[in-house]
Amino acid sequence: MSWKDFPKVELHLHLEGAAPPAFVRGLAQEKGINLDRVFDERGNYAFRDFTHFLQVYEAATQVLKTPEDYRRLTLAVLEQCAENGVIYAETFLSPDFCGGRDVIAWKEYLHAMKEAAQQAEAQMGITLRGIVTCIRHFGPDKARETAICAAETAGGWITGFGMGGDEGLGRQGDFAWAFDCAREAGLRLTTHAGEFGGPESIRQAVQDLKVERIGHGVRAIEDPALVDILAETGVVLEVCPGSNVALGLYPSYGAHPIARLREAGVKVTVSTDDPPFFNTTMTREYEELERAFRWGIEDFTALNAIAIDAAFCDEGTRTGIKEKLEQAA
Ligand code: ADE
Ligand code: ZN
């Protein structure tokens, strides 16, 4: 069967990373910005490895200069998500790229993104919530400023705080002030860990930042005691198999640890991370997981149930999405 119309919940999606290449090229042309080093000759995002991926990602964000650009970006991304059956998504938003962490500018960008999300909900039936995200390789001081942006706009549409970027730099605990600030503002917490950092990075995230979800977290598989801890405590992993395969963490979907983590009782969910960068969509993720592990409707229904339970939205929104999932089952 095709998984395209199967209703899906996606928890781990970077807004800039989901920008369709044609959209970025269009903006670059409008603004006279040269993006030769961002795309290959076929027009796809081009990168050699994780570090280069982060550089290309940041280069592509140069075309996104105003709240209006982010309004258009949000609509373009949600169109892609809705086409792939996503009915609820959470997206990482970066005040670093939206006004340079200035709270007043950030509020203007946020207003534009929320308007776009409301329009998409009315027109395409997809619900979006935002997770304000600091960028690890920009360092703890900038993360504090990002957390203040998050705290100033917490509640309602902004439901969480997170961290992406280069896991190789610093320790999770260096960012504790930012995460404490966000928690005190009522935000729910997630951080990238156990992607390019090993199991120790996941232990640090749980102990030092007290997050309830982990972005990726797949390298827990290298530490059986940690797998047990994750299973017992119910920490939810936002697993992005296609991203991990594209960035060379695992040679294939079949070699990916998502099925082993799930069998060990860890709460896993499925997302795309930065779909056009990794030549994926939620439909493709489902197709590849079906092929690799023979997962079917029961498996994907169970994964969606875990994802909506772990979503950072309010209870009313959660109930509405659960009803939509159940109607489709
Ligand atoms: N930012 C965007 N995608 C990312 C990833 N896969 N890991 C860390 N930071 C990111
Ligand atoms: Zn990510």
Tab-separated table of C-alpha atoms and ligand atoms in Angstrom:
chain	number	residue	atom	x	y	z
A	1	MET	CA	0.000	0.000	0.000
A	2	SER	CA	0.997	3.627	-0.330
A	3	TRP	CA	1.623	5.340	2.988
A	4	LYS	CA	1.094	8.814	1.514
A	5	ASP	CA	-2.404	9.372	2.909
A	6	PHE	CA	-1.901	7.474	6.173
A	7	PRO	CA	-2.234	10.127	8.933
A	8	LYS	CA	1.068	10.901	10.608
A	9	VAL	CA	2.480	12.798	13.576
A	10	GLU	CA	5.936	14.322	13.137
A	11	LEU	CA	7.861	15.697	16.134
A	12	HIS	CA	11.329	16.502	14.733
A	13	LEU	CA	11.436	18.920	11.809
A	14	HIS	CA	13.722	21.944	11.358
A	15	LEU	CA	11.804	24.707	9.577
A	16	GLU	CA	14.789	25.995	7.570
A	17	GLY	CA	15.935	22.425	6.957
A	18	ALA	CA	12.567	21.606	5.431
A	19	ALA	CA	12.760	24.471	2.904
A	20	PRO	CA	12.103	23.089	-0.590
A	21	PRO	CA	15.162	23.824	-2.823
A	22	ALA	CA	12.961	25.548	-5.449
A	23	PHE	CA	11.606	27.866	-2.742
A	24	VAL	CA	15.128	28.794	-1.586
A	25	ARG	CA	16.298	29.322	-5.184
A	26	GLY	CA	13.259	31.521	-5.876
A	27	LEU	CA	14.012	33.752	-2.884
A	28	ALA	CA	17.710	33.878	-3.818
A	29	GLN	CA	16.785	35.058	-7.310
A	30	GLU	CA	14.378	37.702	-5.990
A	31	LYS	CA	17.116	39.065	-3.719
A	32	GLY	CA	20.112	38.595	-6.034
A	33	ILE	CA	21.868	36.220	-3.630
A	34	ASN	CA	24.366	33.718	-5.069
A	35	LEU	CA	23.781	30.194	-3.748
A	36	ASP	CA	26.098	28.262	-6.074
A	37	ARG	CA	27.736	26.430	-3.200
A	38	VAL	CA	24.435	25.263	-1.705
A	39	PHE	CA	23.088	23.166	-4.591
A	40	ASP	CA	24.501	20.472	-6.859
A	41	GLU	CA	24.055	20.501	-10.646
A	42	ARG	CA	20.681	18.718	-10.299
A	43	GLY	CA	19.396	21.392	-7.941
A	44	ASN	CA	19.543	19.348	-4.739
A	45	TYR	CA	21.209	20.492	-1.527
A	46	ALA	CA	24.860	19.371	-1.700
A	47	PHE	CA	27.057	18.435	1.269
A	48	ARG	CA	29.887	16.017	2.015
A	49	ASP	CA	29.428	15.232	5.707
A	50	PHE	CA	27.727	16.457	8.879
A	51	THR	CA	29.928	19.526	9.391
A	52	HIS	CA	29.505	20.535	5.766
A	53	PHE	CA	25.749	19.866	6.041
A	54	LEU	CA	25.535	22.398	8.893
A	55	GLN	CA	27.475	24.942	6.789
A	56	VAL	CA	25.247	24.469	3.738
A	57	TYR	CA	22.160	24.665	5.977
A	58	GLU	CA	23.324	27.996	7.372
A	59	ALA	CA	24.252	29.282	3.897
A	60	ALA	CA	20.729	28.497	2.647
A	61	THR	CA	19.205	30.504	5.526
A	62	GLN	CA	20.852	33.653	4.116
A	63	VAL	CA	17.890	34.077	1.761
A	64	LEU	CA	15.480	34.189	4.720
A	65	LYS	CA	15.728	37.795	5.794
A	66	THR	CA	12.278	39.014	6.846
A	67	PRO	CA	9.142	37.855	8.689
A	68	GLU	CA	7.415	37.717	5.294
A	69	ASP	CA	10.078	35.251	4.067
A	70	TYR	CA	9.329	33.060	7.085
A	71	ARG	CA	5.580	33.315	6.469
A	72	ARG	CA	6.121	32.008	2.935
A	73	LEU	CA	8.574	29.358	4.165
A	74	THR	CA	6.110	28.078	6.768
A	75	LEU	CA	3.386	27.729	4.139
A	76	ALA	CA	5.730	25.983	1.676
A	77	VAL	CA	6.875	23.509	4.346
A	78	LEU	CA	3.376	22.764	5.614
A	79	GLU	CA	2.191	22.135	2.075
A	80	GLN	CA	4.856	19.407	1.740
A	81	CYS	CA	3.999	17.937	5.149
A	82	ALA	CA	0.259	17.857	4.441
A	83	GLU	CA	0.879	16.216	1.053
A	84	ASN	CA	2.594	13.409	2.926
A	85	GLY	CA	-0.287	12.825	5.322
A	86	VAL	CA	1.117	14.717	8.309
A	87	ILE	CA	-1.778	16.001	10.431
A	88	TYR	CA	0.285	17.291	13.378
A	89	ALA	CA	3.872	18.553	13.335
A	90	GLU	CA	6.231	20.285	15.724
A	91	THR	CA	8.942	22.385	14.153
A	92	PHE	CA	12.214	23.749	15.462
A	93	LEU	CA	12.414	27.544	15.172
A	94	SER	CA	15.663	29.447	15.535
A	95	PRO	CA	15.687	33.042	16.828
A	96	ASP	CA	19.333	33.033	15.629
A	97	PHE	CA	18.027	33.156	12.042
A	98	CYS	CA	14.851	35.108	12.897
A	99	GLY	CA	16.124	38.530	13.891
A	100	GLY	CA	19.456	37.584	15.499
A	101	ARG	CA	17.943	36.718	18.920
A	102	ASP	CA	16.446	40.177	19.394
A	103	VAL	CA	13.194	39.650	21.327
A	104	ILE	CA	11.207	42.349	19.494
A	105	ALA	CA	12.324	41.109	16.067
A	106	TRP	CA	11.704	37.502	17.113
A	107	LYS	CA	8.098	38.354	18.026
A	108	GLU	CA	7.557	39.761	14.526
A	109	TYR	CA	8.915	36.612	12.873
A	110	LEU	CA	6.849	34.463	15.193
A	111	HIS	CA	3.672	36.396	14.381
A	112	ALA	CA	4.262	35.761	10.658
A	113	MET	CA	4.886	32.024	11.173
A	114	LYS	CA	1.804	31.637	13.364
A	115	GLU	CA	-0.362	33.369	10.768
A	116	ALA	CA	0.937	30.984	8.115
A	117	ALA	CA	0.269	28.003	10.383
A	118	GLN	CA	-3.310	29.181	10.985
A	119	GLN	CA	-3.832	29.548	7.239
A	120	ALA	CA	-2.423	26.049	6.613
A	121	GLU	CA	-4.621	24.565	9.341
A	122	ALA	CA	-7.729	26.095	7.751
A	123	GLN	CA	-6.776	25.153	4.187
A	124	MET	CA	-4.906	21.852	4.559
A	125	GLY	CA	-6.015	20.454	7.931
A	126	ILE	CA	-2.504	20.318	9.382
A	127	THR	CA	-1.720	21.542	12.903
A	128	LEU	CA	1.705	23.008	13.718
A	129	ARG	CA	3.392	23.962	16.993
A	130	GLY	CA	6.802	25.578	17.506
A	131	ILE	CA	9.832	24.556	19.563
A	132	VAL	CA	12.315	27.403	20.031
A	133	THR	CA	15.783	26.017	19.430
A	134	CYS	CA	19.280	27.173	20.281
A	135	ILE	CA	22.254	26.139	18.174
A	136	ARG	CA	24.955	24.311	20.073
A	137	HIS	CA	27.966	25.462	18.068
A	138	PHE	CA	26.946	29.092	18.583
A	139	GLY	CA	27.746	28.535	22.284
A	140	PRO	CA	26.043	28.891	25.692
A	141	ASP	CA	25.880	32.716	25.726
A	142	LYS	CA	23.827	32.857	22.540
A	143	ALA	CA	21.735	29.957	23.864
A	144	ARG	CA	20.825	32.132	26.883
A	145	GLU	CA	19.579	34.878	24.577
A	146	THR	CA	17.608	32.287	22.610
A	147	ALA	CA	16.090	30.961	25.832
A	148	ILE	CA	14.990	34.492	26.728
A	149	CYS	CA	13.254	34.765	23.328
A	150	ALA	CA	11.604	31.424	24.116
A	151	ALA	CA	10.538	32.468	27.609
A	152	GLU	CA	9.122	35.780	26.312
A	153	THR	CA	6.903	33.924	23.836
A	154	ALA	CA	6.159	30.742	25.809
A	155	GLY	CA	2.652	29.351	26.022
A	156	GLY	CA	0.066	28.675	23.371
A	157	TRP	CA	1.778	28.098	20.060
A	158	ILE	CA	5.346	27.923	21.379
A	159	THR	CA	5.306	24.718	23.368
A	160	GLY	CA	8.931	23.695	23.804
A	161	PHE	CA	12.611	24.517	23.864
A	162	GLY	CA	15.381	22.511	22.245
A	163	MET	CA	18.931	22.467	20.947
A	164	GLY	CA	20.373	21.408	17.584
A	165	GLY	CA	23.751	21.979	15.965
A	166	ASP	CA	27.123	20.350	16.347
A	167	GLU	CA	27.042	17.824	19.179
A	168	GLY	CA	30.833	17.625	19.060
A	169	LEU	CA	31.211	21.029	20.707
A	170	GLY	CA	30.924	21.435	24.467
A	171	ARG	CA	28.767	19.378	26.808
A	172	GLN	CA	24.993	19.327	27.191
A	173	GLY	CA	25.377	20.708	30.722
A	174	ASP	CA	27.022	23.900	29.383
A	175	PHE	CA	23.524	24.862	28.258
A	176	ALA	CA	21.762	24.181	31.586
A	177	TRP	CA	21.008	27.875	32.214
A	178	ALA	CA	19.115	28.134	28.919
A	179	PHE	CA	17.157	24.929	29.561
A	180	ASP	CA	16.353	25.936	33.167
A	181	CYS	CA	15.113	29.330	31.932
A	182	ALA	CA	12.869	27.649	29.348
A	183	ARG	CA	11.549	25.113	31.876
A	184	GLU	CA	10.705	27.899	34.340
A	185	ALA	CA	8.738	29.603	31.559
A	186	GLY	CA	6.623	26.440	31.286
A	187	LEU	CA	8.218	25.024	28.153
A	188	ARG	CA	8.759	21.303	27.546
A	189	LEU	CA	12.300	20.221	26.664
A	190	THR	CA	14.163	18.237	24.020
A	191	THR	CA	17.761	18.256	22.780
A	192	HIS	CA	19.728	16.624	19.989
A	193	ALA	CA	21.880	13.873	21.520
A	194	GLY	CA	23.210	10.502	20.478
A	195	GLU	CA	23.398	11.452	16.810
A	196	PHE	CA	27.048	12.388	16.295
A	197	GLY	CA	27.713	12.183	20.035
A	198	GLY	CA	27.751	8.744	21.641
A	199	PRO	CA	25.636	7.351	24.484
A	200	GLU	CA	27.353	9.639	27.004
A	201	SER	CA	25.760	12.646	25.282
A	202	ILE	CA	22.310	11.085	25.900
A	203	ARG	CA	23.095	10.448	29.584
A	204	GLN	CA	24.186	14.083	29.920
A	205	ALA	CA	21.017	15.308	28.219
A	206	VAL	CA	18.787	13.387	30.621
A	207	GLN	CA	20.804	14.161	33.755
A	208	ASP	CA	22.019	17.719	33.133
A	209	LEU	CA	19.226	19.217	31.020
A	210	LYS	CA	16.355	17.025	32.308
A	211	VAL	CA	14.781	16.748	28.878
A	212	GLU	CA	11.791	14.486	28.321
A	213	ARG	CA	12.516	13.869	24.634
A	214	ILE	CA	15.767	13.348	22.753
A	215	GLY	CA	16.389	14.346	19.147
A	216	HIS	CA	17.775	11.171	17.523
A	217	GLY	CA	19.157	9.325	20.583
A	218	VAL	CA	19.791	6.306	18.395
A	219	ARG	CA	23.357	5.746	19.597
A	220	ALA	CA	21.905	4.612	22.918
A	221	ILE	CA	21.996	1.215	21.201
A	222	GLU	CA	25.762	1.138	21.918
A	223	ASP	CA	25.083	1.103	25.685
A	224	PRO	CA	22.611	-1.607	26.840
A	225	ALA	CA	22.350	-0.127	30.353
A	226	LEU	CA	21.293	3.194	28.842
A	227	VAL	CA	18.713	1.452	26.650
A	228	ASP	CA	17.220	0.002	29.866
A	229	ILE	CA	17.166	3.448	31.504
A	230	LEU	CA	15.393	4.990	28.504
A	231	ALA	CA	12.857	2.157	28.446
A	232	GLU	CA	12.203	2.443	32.198
A	233	THR	CA	11.946	6.230	32.328
A	234	GLY	CA	9.905	6.574	29.134
A	235	VAL	CA	12.149	9.185	27.526
A	236	VAL	CA	10.898	9.535	23.951
A	237	LEU	CA	13.289	9.379	21.001
A	238	GLU	CA	12.600	11.537	17.951
A	239	VAL	CA	14.175	9.120	15.483
A	240	CYS	CA	14.947	10.266	11.936
A	241	PRO	CA	16.181	7.138	10.120
A	242	GLY	CA	16.579	8.702	6.659
A	243	SER	CA	18.613	11.567	8.109
A	244	ASN	CA	20.921	9.120	9.884
A	245	VAL	CA	21.400	7.057	6.716
A	246	ALA	CA	21.998	10.158	4.548
A	247	LEU	CA	24.585	11.502	6.991
A	248	GLY	CA	26.401	8.165	7.043
A	249	LEU	CA	25.621	7.086	10.607
A	250	TYR	CA	24.248	3.768	9.315
A	251	PRO	CA	24.717	2.221	5.872
A	252	SER	CA	21.010	1.427	5.324
A	253	TYR	CA	17.545	1.472	6.917
A	254	GLY	CA	17.985	-2.242	7.619
A	255	ALA	CA	21.107	-1.494	9.673
A	256	HIS	CA	19.385	1.316	11.599
A	257	PRO	CA	18.754	0.576	15.311
A	258	ILE	CA	15.159	1.930	15.439
A	259	ALA	CA	13.622	-1.569	15.438
A	260	ARG	CA	16.037	-2.873	18.093
A	261	LEU	CA	15.370	0.138	20.332
A	262	ARG	CA	11.633	-0.373	19.933
A	263	GLU	CA	11.906	-4.090	20.739
A	264	ALA	CA	13.844	-3.152	23.901
A	265	GLY	CA	10.851	-1.090	25.043
A	266	VAL	CA	12.174	2.380	24.214
A	267	LYS	CA	9.515	4.854	23.063
A	268	VAL	CA	10.500	5.655	19.480
A	269	THR	CA	8.811	7.979	16.991
A	270	VAL	CA	9.571	8.706	13.311
A	271	SER	CA	10.428	12.075	11.744
A	272	THR	CA	12.305	13.500	8.752
A	273	ASP	CA	14.621	16.122	10.375
A	274	ASP	CA	15.503	18.145	7.214
A	275	PRO	CA	13.597	16.278	4.483
A	276	PRO	CA	14.866	17.819	1.198
A	277	PHE	CA	18.472	17.697	2.425
A	278	PHE	CA	18.122	13.960	2.963
A	279	ASN	CA	15.940	13.261	-0.049
A	280	THR	CA	13.119	12.054	2.152
A	281	THR	CA	9.506	12.663	3.181
A	282	MET	CA	7.354	11.086	5.885
A	283	THR	CA	5.886	8.857	3.165
A	284	ARG	CA	9.357	7.654	2.202
A	285	GLU	CA	10.264	6.992	5.854
A	286	TYR	CA	7.215	4.749	6.229
A	287	GLU	CA	7.955	2.960	2.940
A	288	GLU	CA	11.567	2.299	3.900
A	289	LEU	CA	10.635	1.102	7.408
A	290	GLU	CA	8.023	-1.217	5.941
A	291	ARG	CA	10.644	-2.608	3.548
A	292	ALA	CA	13.378	-2.945	6.174
A	293	PHE	CA	11.371	-4.288	9.133
A	294	ARG	CA	8.040	-5.388	7.639
A	295	TRP	CA	6.263	-2.742	9.723
A	296	GLY	CA	2.612	-2.277	8.847
A	297	ILE	CA	-0.541	-0.442	9.925
A	298	GLU	CA	-0.407	-1.726	13.525
A	299	ASP	CA	3.205	-0.637	13.949
A	300	PHE	CA	2.700	2.820	12.472
A	301	THR	CA	-0.524	3.310	14.440
A	302	ALA	CA	1.388	2.477	17.626
A	303	LEU	CA	4.232	4.864	16.700
A	304	ASN	CA	1.763	7.684	16.046
A	305	ALA	CA	0.078	7.034	19.397
A	306	ILE	CA	3.444	7.384	21.153
A	307	ALA	CA	4.186	10.550	19.179
A	308	ILE	CA	0.905	12.307	19.961
A	309	ASP	CA	1.216	11.359	23.644
A	310	ALA	CA	4.720	12.887	23.622
A	311	ALA	CA	3.681	16.014	21.692
A	312	PHE	CA	4.254	19.254	23.581
A	313	CYS	CA	0.834	20.709	22.689
A	314	ASP	CA	-2.037	21.463	25.098
A	315	GLU	CA	-4.507	18.718	26.011
A	316	GLY	CA	-7.319	20.074	23.820
A	317	THR	CA	-5.125	19.948	20.735
A	318	ARG	CA	-3.878	16.468	21.669
A	319	THR	CA	-7.435	15.152	22.036
A	320	GLY	CA	-8.417	16.603	18.646
A	321	ILE	CA	-5.455	14.995	16.894
A	322	LYS	CA	-6.074	11.658	18.650
A	323	GLU	CA	-9.653	11.710	17.373
A	324	LYS	CA	-8.426	12.320	13.830
A	325	LEU	CA	-5.944	9.423	14.151
A	326	GLU	CA	-8.617	7.117	15.524
A	327	GLN	CA	-11.131	8.032	12.800
A	328	ALA	CA	-8.582	7.029	10.182
A	329	ALA	CA	-7.674	3.702	11.865
B	1	ADE	N1	20.170	21.078	12.595
B	1	ADE	C1	19.439	20.698	11.540
B	1	ADE	N2	19.509	19.360	11.367
B	1	ADE	C2	20.310	18.889	12.360
B	1	ADE	C3	20.763	17.605	12.733
B	1	ADE	N3	20.417	16.503	12.052
B	1	ADE	N4	21.577	17.505	13.802
B	1	ADE	C4	21.920	18.592	14.479
B	1	ADE	N5	21.516	19.825	14.180
B	1	ADE	C5	20.715	19.976	13.120
B	2	ZN	ZN	17.403	17.598	13.967
